[in-house]
Amino acid sequence: MKKKLYGTFIMVFFLAISCQNNILDASLPESSDNGNNIKNQMKQTAQLLLPNSSWKYLDNGSNQGTAWRSSAFNDDSWSSGTGQFGFGDGDETTVLQSGHITYYFRKHINIADAASLPSSLTLSMIHDDAAVVYINGTEVIRTALLPQSGTISYNTGTSTYLPTAQENNFFNYTIPSSHFKTGDNVIAIEVHNQNASSSDVSFDCKIAESPSQDPDGPYVFFRNNSYIVKSIDRAQGFITQTFPTRSQVALTVQLPDGNSFPLSLQPQLANREQAEYSTLPGKYFATSDIEGGIMGFILMLQKAGVIDSNYKWSYGNSHLFIMGDVFDRGQYVTQCLWLIYKLEQEAAAAGGKVHFILGNHDIMNLIGDFRYVHTKYTDNMPVLGETLATLYDANSELGKWLRSKNMIERAGNTLFLHAGISPEVVALNQSVTTLNTYVNPVINKTCTSPDCKTATSSSYGLYWYRGMAQQSLTQTQVNSILSALGAERAFIGHTILDNKITLLYQTKVVDLDISHANNYLQGYMEGVYYNGCYFKFHTTQTQTTYTPLIGSNCTQP
C-alpha cells in the first residue's frame, strides 16, 4: 500500500501505550524533509495498536444495541482472541462462528499523554465486508459498503461484497487524534457481512501516526447558496474555501510530480451532451480505461500533441475520445477528471471537442458501488468531512458534470462506447441519442422500464457487455448491429486482449483497452490516432511511433 504525504515535516514524539497490561513503547526518530523526492521518502511511525493484538469479541449473532460501544460497558462475558479474526479463508488466528451478519470487537488502550499525539492518526483495518468504528463511544468511521447515513443495526448487511482480492487488505482511514484522551480509551468495532449466509469474514486492526498524503481534490459543492471547495493541499493539508458565486471559484489541481494547473468552473453545465455527430472529425485521438493514472495520461496526451507542457489544449479543431473508466484502482482519479473538465472548455474555444464517455466504473461510483476505489479516497473521507457518495452527488460540480455524459456516441460512421453492443440492446430498436436517456435513471436508481434495464444490464448493457470483445458474435451479427445504429465501425474498451490494441471482426471493431498502469511503469503509453487512416500510437519519454492499423497509403503524422 503506497504511503501518502500530508506535510513537509516529521514530528518527534514518544508514546507509552498500555494495552491490556502490555506496554508498547514507540518513538519516532529525527528526520528531515525538504519537500523533494517525496515518493522515495521513508519514515517510521509510532504505533498505538499493533496488528494481531488481542481483542474481546462476540460472535453469537445477538443484538448488542448501543451500550457495548461505551467505555463503561462490561465485556467480561465476551470471548478473547488475537487477530486475524474470521472464518472461511483458512488464515484466521481466531476462528469466528459463521452464519451471522454482525461481529463485535472491543479493545482498551491506555495513552500516557494524549496531548503528545500528532493531529491525525491512521486506523487500518481488514474488514470483510465492512465495519463501523467507535472510539470512546463516538462513531468515527463507517466504511463504504454500509449505508452512509442513518442507523446501523446488528442486522444491517452491506450493499455488496468486498472483492476477493481485497478481503485481507488493510484499508487506511485517517482520524483526528482528538478522539483519544489521556488514560483509558475503548475502541469498539462492528464488522458486517453482506448477509448471514456469507462464506467468510475477516477482521484485524492497527493504529499508527498518519503518514503524509498525496494532494487530493479539489472537490466543489453547491450548498446553502454558496460554492464550497475542499481539498488536501501538499503543503497546507486540509483546506476549505467558500465562494458566493460560480464565476469567483478559482481552482488549482496539484499533480503527484509536484506540478499543478489552474482552472475555472465552466459557466454552465449541459444537461446532456450531444450524442450524435453527422461527420467523423478529420483528426482525433482515442483512449480508454485511464483508471486514475494521471501521469501516464498526461504523457500520452502531451506526446500525441493534444496538450502542451502547461497542460493546455493544443489540438486545434481535432477531437479527443475518452471511452470510460477514469475511475477506480488508481489514486489520481480527481486529477484526471479535472484535466478532462478543463480541456473540454479549451477544446471548445479552439473549435475542437473532448468526448468523455462513461464506463462501468464511472457509473459504479455514481450509484454508490465503491468496491474498487483506491484506499487513498476512503482514507481521506474523515479529513474532508465527506463520504465517497457526496464527492460525486448531484450537488457536486464533478457529479453534475458526470451526469451530463453519454454511454455511447456516434460520429459519422463510427461508434464510441466503453464495453460493447449486444444483440439485446440493438433489438430495442432505439437511436444512440435515445439510449443515452437511460444513464441518469440508472444513477438515480429509477431505471425500472424493461428498455432501461436492457440498455444498462450488467450482462449485455452498453457499458458492461464483453461479448463483442470476446468475439461471441458472428461477423454477420456485428455487421447488423453496426448498421442498425448507422455505423460501420465501433471503438470499445473495458476488456483487455493480450494487452494490445486489437482489431476484431474484419477491423469493424477496435478494442483499445490496455493495461495503462503497467505500461506506464514500463515506460510507455499507447492509444489510437486517426487522420483518415488509423494508427497505433506508442510513446515513451523520448520517442513516439505511429504504426498503421487500418487504411492504405496512410500519411504518418
mmCIF file with all atom_site columns, N, CA and C in Angstrom, residues 57-82:
data_model
loop_
_atom_site.group_PDB
_atom_site.id
_atom_site.type_symbol
_atom_site.label_atom_id
_atom_site.label_alt_id
_atom_site.label_comp_id
_atom_site.label_asym_id
_atom_site.label_entity_id
_atom_site.label_seq_id
_atom_site.pdbx_PDB_ins_code
_atom_site.Cartn_x
_atom_site.Cartn_y
_atom_site.Cartn_z
_atom_site.occupancy
_atom_site.B_iso_or_equiv
_atom_site.pdbx_formal_charge
_atom_site.auth_seq_id
_atom_site.auth_comp_id
_atom_site.auth_asym_id
_atom_site.auth_atom_id
_atom_site.pdbx_PDB_model_num
ATOM 1  N N  . TYR A 1 57 ? -14.323 -10.215 21.913 1.00 0.00 ? 57 TYR A N  1
ATOM 2  C CA . TYR A 1 57 ? -15.206 -10.300 20.756 1.00 0.00 ? 57 TYR A CA 1
ATOM 3  C C  . TYR A 1 57 ? -16.472 -11.077 21.091 1.00 0.00 ? 57 TYR A C  1
ATOM 4  N N  . LEU A 1 58 ? -17.512 -10.842 20.287 1.00 0.00 ? 58 LEU A N  1
ATOM 5  C CA . LEU A 1 58 ? -18.786 -11.542 20.418 1.00 0.00 ? 58 LEU A CA 1
ATOM 6  C C  . LEU A 1 58 ? -19.232 -11.973 19.039 1.00 0.00 ? 58 LEU A C  1
ATOM 7  N N  . ASP A 1 59 ? -19.470 -13.265 18.864 1.00 0.00 ? 59 ASP A N  1
ATOM 8  C CA . ASP A 1 59 ? -19.794 -13.806 17.536 1.00 0.00 ? 59 ASP A CA 1
ATOM 9  C C  . ASP A 1 59 ? -21.021 -14.700 17.572 1.00 0.00 ? 59 ASP A C  1
ATOM 10 N N  . ASN A 1 60 ? -22.016 -14.351 18.410 1.00 0.00 ? 60 ASN A N  1
ATOM 11 C CA . ASN A 1 60 ? -23.204 -15.198 18.530 1.00 0.00 ? 60 ASN A CA 1
ATOM 12 C C  . ASN A 1 60 ? -24.417 -14.664 17.781 1.00 0.00 ? 60 ASN A C  1
ATOM 13 N N  . GLY A 1 61 ? -24.249 -13.571 17.024 1.00 0.00 ? 61 GLY A N  1
ATOM 14 C CA . GLY A 1 61 ? -25.346 -13.038 16.226 1.00 0.00 ? 61 GLY A CA 1
ATOM 15 C C  . GLY A 1 61 ? -26.368 -12.235 16.998 1.00 0.00 ? 61 GLY A C  1
ATOM 16 N N  . SER A 1 62 ? -26.098 -11.911 18.260 1.00 0.00 ? 62 SER A N  1
ATOM 17 C CA . SER A 1 62 ? -27.065 -11.195 19.090 1.00 0.00 ? 62 SER A CA 1
ATOM 18 C C  . SER A 1 62 ? -27.083 -9.707  18.765 1.00 0.00 ? 62 SER A C  1
ATOM 19 N N  . ASN A 1 63 ? -28.171 -9.057  19.193 1.00 0.00 ? 63 ASN A N  1
ATOM 20 C CA . ASN A 1 63 ? -28.318 -7.625  19.019 1.00 0.00 ? 63 ASN A CA 1
ATOM 21 C C  . ASN A 1 63 ? -27.745 -6.923  20.240 1.00 0.00 ? 63 ASN A C  1
ATOM 22 N N  . GLN A 1 64 ? -26.622 -6.261  20.081 1.00 0.00 ? 64 GLN A N  1
ATOM 23 C CA . GLN A 1 64 ? -25.970 -5.608  21.210 1.00 0.00 ? 64 GLN A CA 1
ATOM 24 C C  . GLN A 1 64 ? -26.396 -4.154  21.396 1.00 0.00 ? 64 GLN A C  1
ATOM 25 N N  . GLY A 1 65 ? -27.276 -3.663  20.547 1.00 0.00 ? 65 GLY A N  1
ATOM 26 C CA . GLY A 1 65 ? -27.754 -2.296  20.707 1.00 0.00 ? 65 GLY A CA 1
ATOM 27 C C  . GLY A 1 65 ? -26.619 -1.288  20.622 1.00 0.00 ? 65 GLY A C  1
ATOM 28 N N  . THR A 1 66 ? -26.584 -0.364  21.590 1.00 0.00 ? 66 THR A N  1
ATOM 29 C CA . THR A 1 66 ? -25.561 0.684   21.570 1.00 0.00 ? 66 THR A CA 1
ATOM 30 C C  . THR A 1 66 ? -24.679 0.695   22.811 1.00 0.00 ? 66 THR A C  1
ATOM 31 N N  . ALA A 1 67 ? -25.101 0.050   23.872 1.00 0.00 ? 67 ALA A N  1
ATOM 32 C CA . ALA A 1 67 ? -24.357 0.138   25.137 1.00 0.00 ? 67 ALA A CA 1
ATOM 33 C C  . ALA A 1 67 ? -22.953 -0.435  25.024 1.00 0.00 ? 67 ALA A C  1
ATOM 34 N N  . TRP A 1 68 ? -22.760 -1.420  24.159 1.00 0.00 ? 68 TRP A N  1
ATOM 35 C CA . TRP A 1 68 ? -21.466 -2.096  24.038 1.00 0.00 ? 68 TRP A CA 1
ATOM 36 C C  . TRP A 1 68 ? -20.357 -1.164  23.554 1.00 0.00 ? 68 TRP A C  1
ATOM 37 N N  . ARG A 1 69 ? -20.707 -0.018  22.978 1.00 0.00 ? 69 ARG A N  1
ATOM 38 C CA . ARG A 1 69 ? -19.709 0.903   22.435 1.00 0.00 ? 69 ARG A CA 1
ATOM 39 C C  . ARG A 1 69 ? -19.013 1.739   23.516 1.00 0.00 ? 69 ARG A C  1
ATOM 40 N N  . SER A 1 70 ? -19.620 1.863   24.680 1.00 0.00 ? 70 SER A N  1
ATOM 41 C CA . SER A 1 70 ? -19.133 2.801   25.690 1.00 0.00 ? 70 SER A CA 1
ATOM 42 C C  . SER A 1 70 ? -17.980 2.224   26.493 1.00 0.00 ? 70 SER A C  1
ATOM 43 N N  . SER A 1 71 ? -17.228 3.120   27.115 1.00 0.00 ? 71 SER A N  1
ATOM 44 C CA . SER A 1 71 ? -16.099 2.705   27.948 1.00 0.00 ? 71 SER A CA 1
ATOM 45 C C  . SER A 1 71 ? -16.568 1.920   29.162 1.00 0.00 ? 71 SER A C  1
ATOM 46 N N  . ALA A 1 72 ? -17.770 2.231   29.674 1.00 0.00 ? 72 ALA A N  1
ATOM 47 C CA . ALA A 1 72 ? -18.250 1.623   30.911 1.00 0.00 ? 72 ALA A CA 1
ATOM 48 C C  . ALA A 1 72 ? -18.825 0.222   30.710 1.00 0.00 ? 72 ALA A C  1
ATOM 49 N N  . PHE A 1 73 ? -19.009 -0.198  29.465 1.00 0.00 ? 73 PHE A N  1
ATOM 50 C CA . PHE A 1 73 ? -19.639 -1.499  29.216 1.00 0.00 ? 73 PHE A CA 1
ATOM 51 C C  . PHE A 1 73 ? -18.781 -2.640  29.770 1.00 0.00 ? 73 PHE A C  1
ATOM 52 N N  . ASN A 1 74 ? -19.431 -3.607  30.399 1.00 0.00 ? 74 ASN A N  1
ATOM 53 C CA . ASN A 1 74 ? -18.744 -4.769  30.977 1.00 0.00 ? 74 ASN A CA 1
ATOM 54 C C  . ASN A 1 74 ? -18.709 -5.884  29.938 1.00 0.00 ? 74 ASN A C  1
ATOM 55 N N  . ASP A 1 75 ? -17.527 -6.164  29.412 1.00 0.00 ? 75 ASP A N  1
ATOM 56 C CA . ASP A 1 75 ? -17.394 -7.205  28.391 1.00 0.00 ? 75 ASP A CA 1
ATOM 57 C C  . ASP A 1 75 ? -16.739 -8.468  28.944 1.00 0.00 ? 75 ASP A C  1
ATOM 58 N N  . ASP A 1 76 ? -16.829 -8.679  30.266 1.00 0.00 ? 76 ASP A N  1
ATOM 59 C CA . ASP A 1 76 ? -16.179 -9.843  30.874 1.00 0.00 ? 76 ASP A CA 1
ATOM 60 C C  . ASP A 1 76 ? -16.697 -11.155 30.309 1.00 0.00 ? 76 ASP A C  1
ATOM 61 N N  . SER A 1 77 ? -17.958 -11.175 29.886 1.00 0.00 ? 77 SER A N  1
ATOM 62 C CA . SER A 1 77 ? -18.545 -12.422 29.375 1.00 0.00 ? 77 SER A CA 1
ATOM 63 C C  . SER A 1 77 ? -18.171 -12.693 27.924 1.00 0.00 ? 77 SER A C  1
ATOM 64 N N  . TRP A 1 78 ? -17.552 -11.724 27.260 1.00 0.00 ? 78 TRP A N  1
ATOM 65 C CA . TRP A 1 78 ? -17.166 -11.919 25.866 1.00 0.00 ? 78 TRP A CA 1
ATOM 66 C C  . TRP A 1 78 ? -15.931 -12.809 25.788 1.00 0.00 ? 78 TRP A C  1
ATOM 67 N N  . SER A 1 79 ? -15.738 -13.401 24.633 1.00 0.00 ? 79 SER A N  1
ATOM 68 C CA . SER A 1 79 ? -14.547 -14.229 24.406 1.00 0.00 ? 79 SER A CA 1
ATOM 69 C C  . SER A 1 79 ? -13.342 -13.347 24.135 1.00 0.00 ? 79 SER A C  1
ATOM 70 N N  . SER A 1 80 ? -12.143 -13.912 24.273 1.00 0.00 ? 80 SER A N  1
ATOM 71 C CA . SER A 1 80 ? -10.904 -13.215 23.953 1.00 0.00 ? 80 SER A CA 1
ATOM 72 C C  . SER A 1 80 ? -10.168 -13.963 22.856 1.00 0.00 ? 80 SER A C  1
ATOM 73 N N  . GLY A 1 81 ? -9.505  -13.220 21.990 1.00 0.00 ? 81 GLY A N  1
ATOM 74 C CA . GLY A 1 81 ? -8.722  -13.838 20.927 1.00 0.00 ? 81 GLY A CA 1
ATOM 75 C C  . GLY A 1 81 ? -7.749  -12.834 20.343 1.00 0.00 ? 81 GLY A C  1
ATOM 76 N N  . THR A 1 82 ? -6.928  -13.281 19.421 1.00 0.00 ? 82 THR A N  1
ATOM 77 C CA . THR A 1 82 ? -5.966  -12.404 18.759 1.00 0.00 ? 82 THR A CA 1
ATOM 78 C C  . THR A 1 82 ? -6.201  -12.415 17.255 1.00 0.00 ? 82 THR A C  1
#
